[in-house]
Amino acid sequence: MPRGQKSKVRAREKRRQTRKEPEDLVSDQATIGEKDDYAYSSSAHFKGIPHGSLAETLGNPQDPGRTPSTTITTAAVSFTKSVESINNKVKEGARSTEGPMATENFPRGHLDEKVVMLVHYLLYKYQMKEPITKAEILKNVIQIHKNHFPEILKRVSEHLELVFGLDLKEVDPNRHIYVLINKLEPSSDARLSDDRNVPKTGLLMTILAVIFTKGNCASEQQVWEMLNMMGLYDGKEHFIFGDPKKLITKDLVKEKYLEYRQVANSDPPCYEFLWGPRAHAETSKMKVLEFLAKIHDSVPTAFPSCYEEALRDEEERAQAKAAAKFRISALANARSKATSGSFSHP
């Protein structure tokens, strides 16, 4: 090969290696493997924030007139396809661009990409128990597309609620400081999440919704049908939730969020799920129904039978709380009288 032609080939190879560097950097820094379902693009989008993956779970609402549990499954498929599409675009972007995006245009695909990135960024902040500010979000994630901040934040808030069971709240409107709050009572937060794992509240709320809509008792097969559509399979390790069978039949049962029992007189043995005592204590049928309605972009009254049952549950809870308050008050009065009586009779 002539010397000049060899020189051109070497130059092209050098340019190719240079273009590969951002992609190689992603491979080194991101926790992406065969078990991961979603990837993230160049580390330039996150300044020092570790990369990872998001869970496949609930998504766009369907027709509220349909059976709630069926719609949960359908919604999971819709969300899965949506995020897979985003992931493909992110991967293509990482291969074809050098450094962060600097285009003035903001196509829908880029908006989806920013939503996925911000969800991951906020989860990292949540795990590290670090404050979340609008200024940091704009600097580290949204960057030059700050005009789209309200729309991106709205969609991110919806995904955090439906997928992870976290509510995004602005606690300081003046300084624009946000916090993520677990949907269950505060006491459950330490049990369902820790500094190294994303919250499992969204998955639990989904299982509780299936149980509720199945007459407060769902067969193991019905629960697995829903979990399969969310990308969780018996015997297959999940990159977020680990061993799904262990999680739902042992971990959440041990924590008393679920009850897992054999169906009476079943041969071969069949099993079913019910709400555990901690689920009854830390959430309610109305809250779970509101979670379900959110998936449908609807309201709890769109599910008449479930809504009526949830109302009865709310009334029973209110009566039980009032009775407990009365007993505490009566006990306090009795102690007060006993104490005053002892002082009056030396």
Tab-separated table of C-alpha atoms in Angstrom, residues 13-284:
chain	number	residue	atom	x	y	z
A	13	GLU	CA	-8.388	4.690	12.543
A	14	LYS	CA	-7.205	7.306	15.016
A	15	ARG	CA	-10.393	9.344	14.491
A	16	ARG	CA	-12.459	6.169	14.969
A	17	GLN	CA	-10.692	5.390	18.248
A	18	THR	CA	-11.248	8.966	19.387
A	19	ARG	CA	-14.973	8.707	18.644
A	20	LYS	CA	-15.146	5.431	20.610
A	21	GLU	CA	-13.771	6.952	23.793
A	22	PRO	CA	-17.108	8.299	25.117
A	23	GLU	CA	-18.722	4.921	24.507
A	24	ASP	CA	-15.861	3.107	26.237
A	25	LEU	CA	-16.214	5.505	29.155
A	26	VAL	CA	-19.844	4.512	29.484
A	27	SER	CA	-18.870	0.841	29.571
A	28	ASP	CA	-16.341	1.492	32.324
A	29	GLN	CA	-18.468	3.710	34.538
A	30	ALA	CA	-22.014	2.436	34.024
A	31	THR	CA	-23.364	-0.610	35.814
A	32	ILE	CA	-24.609	-2.096	32.571
A	33	GLY	CA	-24.561	-5.804	31.877
A	34	GLU	CA	-26.585	-8.516	30.238
A	35	LYS	CA	-28.971	-8.505	33.181
A	36	ASP	CA	-29.699	-4.774	32.813
A	37	ASP	CA	-32.757	-3.758	30.851
A	38	TYR	CA	-32.080	-0.046	30.547
A	39	ALA	CA	-28.855	1.778	29.900
A	40	TYR	CA	-27.777	5.390	30.254
A	41	SER	CA	-25.821	7.505	27.850
A	42	SER	CA	-22.509	9.347	28.169
A	43	SER	CA	-21.243	10.211	31.648
A	44	ALA	CA	-21.174	13.820	30.493
A	45	HIS	CA	-24.875	13.980	31.374
A	46	PHE	CA	-24.065	13.231	35.041
A	47	LYS	CA	-21.216	15.003	36.764
A	48	GLY	CA	-19.788	12.334	39.070
A	49	ILE	CA	-23.066	10.441	39.535
A	50	PRO	CA	-22.820	6.641	39.169
A	51	HIS	CA	-24.920	5.126	36.402
A	52	GLY	CA	-27.355	2.255	36.716
A	53	SER	CA	-30.675	0.904	35.527
A	54	LEU	CA	-34.355	1.495	36.093
A	55	ALA	CA	-37.005	-1.073	36.829
A	56	GLU	CA	-39.682	-2.122	34.369
A	57	THR	CA	-43.102	-1.631	35.860
A	58	LEU	CA	-46.370	0.290	35.639
A	59	GLY	CA	-46.973	2.856	32.921
A	60	ASN	CA	-49.586	4.620	30.855
A	61	PRO	CA	-53.221	4.395	31.968
A	62	GLN	CA	-55.739	2.332	30.055
A	63	ASP	CA	-59.531	2.339	29.827
A	64	PRO	CA	-60.859	2.734	33.411
A	65	GLY	CA	-63.811	0.549	32.519
A	66	ARG	CA	-61.628	-2.520	32.211
A	67	THR	CA	-60.848	-4.938	35.012
A	68	PRO	CA	-58.278	-3.179	37.255
A	69	SER	CA	-55.866	-6.121	37.560
A	70	THR	CA	-55.939	-6.714	33.798
A	71	THR	CA	-55.170	-3.046	33.203
A	72	ILE	CA	-52.211	-3.149	35.607
A	73	THR	CA	-50.655	-5.844	33.446
A	74	THR	CA	-51.414	-3.990	30.212
A	75	ALA	CA	-49.959	-0.787	31.665
A	76	ALA	CA	-46.757	-2.611	32.602
A	77	VAL	CA	-46.309	-3.781	29.008
A	78	SER	CA	-46.903	-0.247	27.710
A	79	PHE	CA	-44.316	1.236	30.062
A	80	THR	CA	-41.796	-1.496	29.261
A	81	LYS	CA	-42.016	-0.830	25.523
A	82	SER	CA	-41.799	2.912	26.085
A	83	VAL	CA	-38.617	2.761	28.174
A	84	GLU	CA	-37.017	0.157	25.907
A	85	SER	CA	-37.526	2.608	23.047
A	86	ILE	CA	-35.908	5.361	25.119
A	87	ASN	CA	-32.990	3.096	25.957
A	88	ASN	CA	-32.342	2.303	22.293
A	89	LYS	CA	-32.243	6.011	21.497
A	90	VAL	CA	-29.883	6.632	24.420
A	91	LYS	CA	-27.524	3.896	23.219
A	92	GLU	CA	-27.583	5.223	19.660
A	93	GLY	CA	-26.882	8.711	20.972
A	94	ALA	CA	-23.888	7.482	22.957
A	95	ARG	CA	-22.414	5.860	19.853
A	96	SER	CA	-22.984	8.764	17.490
A	97	THR	CA	-22.150	11.821	19.605
A	98	GLU	CA	-19.045	13.215	21.258
A	99	GLY	CA	-19.725	14.760	24.679
A	100	PRO	CA	-23.070	16.119	25.886
A	101	MET	CA	-25.805	17.092	23.466
A	102	ALA	CA	-25.642	20.743	22.474
A	103	THR	CA	-28.426	20.929	19.939
A	104	GLU	CA	-30.886	23.787	20.221
A	105	ASN	CA	-33.749	21.530	19.148
A	106	PHE	CA	-35.365	19.233	21.704
A	107	PRO	CA	-37.170	16.359	19.934
A	108	ARG	CA	-39.516	14.107	21.861
A	109	GLY	CA	-36.876	11.384	22.062
A	110	HIS	CA	-34.479	13.709	23.854
A	111	LEU	CA	-37.232	14.701	26.282
A	112	ASP	CA	-37.821	11.029	27.097
A	113	GLU	CA	-34.092	10.588	27.595
A	114	LYS	CA	-33.938	13.466	30.075
A	115	VAL	CA	-36.880	12.001	31.992
A	116	VAL	CA	-35.095	8.649	32.361
A	117	MET	CA	-31.866	10.386	33.407
A	118	LEU	CA	-33.581	12.559	36.001
A	119	VAL	CA	-35.383	9.577	37.525
A	120	HIS	CA	-32.022	7.878	37.965
A	121	TYR	CA	-30.419	11.050	39.330
A	122	LEU	CA	-33.175	11.540	41.936
A	123	LEU	CA	-32.991	7.886	42.997
A	124	TYR	CA	-29.268	8.310	43.568
A	125	LYS	CA	-29.933	11.404	45.690
A	126	TYR	CA	-32.579	9.486	47.626
A	127	GLN	CA	-30.215	6.601	48.331
A	128	MET	CA	-27.463	8.981	49.435
A	129	LYS	CA	-29.975	10.961	51.537
A	130	GLU	CA	-28.766	14.159	49.901
A	131	PRO	CA	-30.912	17.260	49.328
A	132	ILE	CA	-32.342	17.831	45.862
A	133	THR	CA	-32.340	21.322	44.404
A	134	LYS	CA	-33.623	22.719	41.149
A	135	ALA	CA	-30.237	24.328	40.520
A	136	GLU	CA	-28.479	20.943	40.685
A	137	ILE	CA	-31.076	19.319	38.423
A	138	LEU	CA	-30.614	22.028	35.799
A	139	LYS	CA	-26.826	21.866	36.030
A	140	ASN	CA	-26.327	18.100	36.132
A	141	VAL	CA	-29.202	16.723	34.067
A	142	ILE	CA	-31.380	19.125	32.095
A	143	GLN	CA	-28.555	21.524	31.220
A	144	ILE	CA	-29.376	23.828	28.262
A	145	HIS	CA	-32.987	22.617	28.054
A	146	LYS	CA	-34.145	24.422	31.199
A	147	ASN	CA	-37.272	25.746	29.462
A	148	HIS	CA	-38.609	22.177	29.534
A	149	PHE	CA	-38.020	21.765	33.287
A	150	PRO	CA	-41.723	21.828	34.351
A	151	GLU	CA	-42.762	19.177	31.819
A	152	ILE	CA	-39.774	16.928	32.589
A	153	LEU	CA	-40.302	17.213	36.351
A	154	LYS	CA	-44.016	16.376	36.008
A	155	ARG	CA	-43.301	13.178	34.075
A	156	VAL	CA	-40.457	12.228	36.421
A	157	SER	CA	-42.754	12.677	39.407
A	158	GLU	CA	-45.303	10.311	37.842
A	159	HIS	CA	-42.668	7.625	37.132
A	160	LEU	CA	-41.232	7.849	40.652
A	161	GLU	CA	-44.693	7.397	42.123
A	162	LEU	CA	-45.833	4.516	39.924
A	163	VAL	CA	-42.566	2.615	39.649
A	164	PHE	CA	-40.920	3.179	43.023
A	165	GLY	CA	-43.758	4.333	45.274
A	166	LEU	CA	-42.074	7.678	45.965
A	167	ASP	CA	-43.760	11.088	46.065
A	168	LEU	CA	-41.705	14.088	44.934
A	169	LYS	CA	-42.463	17.070	47.192
A	170	GLU	CA	-41.163	20.640	47.061
A	171	VAL	CA	-40.415	21.503	50.692
A	172	ASP	CA	-38.914	24.963	50.083
A	173	PRO	CA	-40.581	26.883	47.210
A	174	ASN	CA	-38.212	29.835	47.625
A	175	ARG	CA	-35.002	27.835	47.252
A	176	HIS	CA	-36.681	25.078	45.178
A	177	ILE	CA	-35.623	22.180	47.402
A	178	TYR	CA	-37.282	18.794	46.863
A	179	VAL	CA	-37.528	15.569	48.846
A	180	LEU	CA	-38.702	12.056	47.982
A	181	ILE	CA	-41.218	10.567	50.416
A	182	ASN	CA	-42.091	6.872	50.637
A	183	LYS	CA	-45.798	6.188	50.074
A	184	LEU	CA	-45.955	3.902	53.091
A	185	GLU	CA	-45.666	5.152	56.639
A	186	PRO	CA	-42.203	6.488	57.614
A	187	SER	CA	-41.502	3.417	59.754
A	188	SER	CA	-41.560	1.243	56.645
A	189	ASP	CA	-38.987	3.269	54.754
A	190	ALA	CA	-36.001	1.621	56.427
A	191	ARG	CA	-37.416	-1.837	55.776
A	192	LEU	CA	-38.225	-1.440	52.091
A	193	SER	CA	-35.114	0.507	51.078
A	194	ASP	CA	-31.570	1.167	52.196
A	195	ASP	CA	-28.555	3.175	51.075
A	196	ARG	CA	-27.704	0.662	48.336
A	197	ASN	CA	-31.085	-0.320	46.921
A	198	VAL	CA	-33.943	1.561	45.322
A	199	PRO	CA	-37.279	1.475	47.162
A	200	LYS	CA	-39.500	-1.567	46.645
A	201	THR	CA	-42.645	0.284	47.689
A	202	GLY	CA	-43.934	0.615	44.127
A	203	LEU	CA	-43.703	-3.140	43.592
A	204	LEU	CA	-45.411	-3.815	46.919
A	205	MET	CA	-48.214	-1.336	46.173
A	206	THR	CA	-48.760	-3.074	42.829
A	207	ILE	CA	-49.027	-6.497	44.484
A	208	LEU	CA	-51.394	-5.067	47.101
A	209	ALA	CA	-53.530	-3.614	44.286
A	210	VAL	CA	-53.756	-7.007	42.579
A	211	ILE	CA	-54.766	-8.650	45.864
A	212	PHE	CA	-57.385	-5.972	46.542
A	213	THR	CA	-58.947	-6.162	43.078
A	214	LYS	CA	-59.067	-9.960	43.281
A	215	GLY	CA	-61.335	-9.901	46.297
A	216	ASN	CA	-58.584	-9.406	48.912
A	217	CYS	CA	-57.019	-12.756	48.051
A	218	ALA	CA	-54.960	-13.362	44.894
A	219	SER	CA	-53.650	-16.716	43.740
A	220	GLU	CA	-49.906	-17.097	43.292
A	221	GLN	CA	-50.512	-17.589	39.575
A	222	GLN	CA	-52.355	-14.261	39.318
A	223	VAL	CA	-49.530	-12.436	41.086
A	224	TRP	CA	-46.879	-14.037	38.872
A	225	GLU	CA	-48.838	-13.150	35.713
A	226	MET	CA	-48.596	-9.519	36.726
A	227	LEU	CA	-44.936	-9.786	37.785
A	228	ASN	CA	-43.983	-11.482	34.503
A	229	MET	CA	-45.380	-8.534	32.553
A	230	MET	CA	-43.197	-6.289	34.721
A	231	GLY	CA	-40.051	-8.259	33.837
A	232	LEU	CA	-39.855	-10.338	37.028
A	233	TYR	CA	-39.720	-14.131	36.642
A	234	ASP	CA	-39.567	-17.073	39.022
A	235	GLY	CA	-36.001	-18.397	39.086
A	236	LYS	CA	-34.489	-15.402	37.271
A	237	GLU	CA	-32.438	-12.860	39.206
A	238	HIS	CA	-33.671	-9.295	38.695
A	239	PHE	CA	-31.109	-6.486	38.626
A	240	ILE	CA	-33.187	-4.317	40.965
A	241	PHE	CA	-35.214	-6.711	43.131
A	242	GLY	CA	-32.887	-9.707	43.227
A	243	ASP	CA	-34.682	-13.064	43.507
A	244	PRO	CA	-38.383	-12.182	42.929
A	245	LYS	CA	-39.718	-15.403	44.464
A	246	LYS	CA	-37.676	-14.913	47.624
A	247	LEU	CA	-38.772	-11.278	47.784
A	248	ILE	CA	-42.520	-11.936	47.610
A	249	THR	CA	-42.756	-15.290	49.407
A	250	LYS	CA	-40.127	-14.777	52.113
A	251	ASP	CA	-38.822	-11.206	52.539
A	252	LEU	CA	-42.119	-9.304	52.320
A	253	VAL	CA	-43.825	-12.113	54.260
A	254	LYS	CA	-41.193	-11.941	57.014
A	255	GLU	CA	-41.682	-8.178	57.171
A	256	LYS	CA	-45.437	-8.892	57.486
A	257	TYR	CA	-46.394	-6.870	54.406
A	258	LEU	CA	-47.762	-9.984	52.685
A	259	GLU	CA	-49.327	-13.222	53.841
A	260	TYR	CA	-48.473	-16.298	51.778
A	261	ARG	CA	-50.460	-19.433	52.533
A	262	GLN	CA	-51.456	-22.744	51.025
A	263	VAL	CA	-54.987	-22.973	49.676
A	264	ALA	CA	-56.997	-25.333	51.856
A	265	ASN	CA	-57.428	-28.848	50.480
A	266	SER	CA	-55.418	-28.060	47.333
A	267	ASP	CA	-53.731	-31.072	45.749
A	268	PRO	CA	-51.213	-30.493	44.297
A	269	PRO	CA	-50.564	-27.623	46.746
A	270	CYS	CA	-51.562	-24.162	45.503
A	271	TYR	CA	-50.747	-20.903	47.247
A	272	GLU	CA	-52.341	-17.476	47.565
A	273	PHE	CA	-51.424	-13.985	48.759
A	274	LEU	CA	-53.224	-11.684	51.191
A	275	TRP	CA	-52.346	-8.368	52.782
A	276	GLY	CA	-50.133	-8.762	55.834
A	277	PRO	CA	-50.721	-6.910	59.124
A	278	ARG	CA	-48.108	-4.252	58.346
A	279	ALA	CA	-49.759	-3.510	55.006
A	280	HIS	CA	-53.050	-2.944	56.836
A	281	ALA	CA	-51.267	-0.736	59.379
A	282	GLU	CA	-49.131	1.355	57.029
A	283	THR	CA	-51.412	1.848	54.046
A	284	SER	CA	-55.124	1.438	53.276
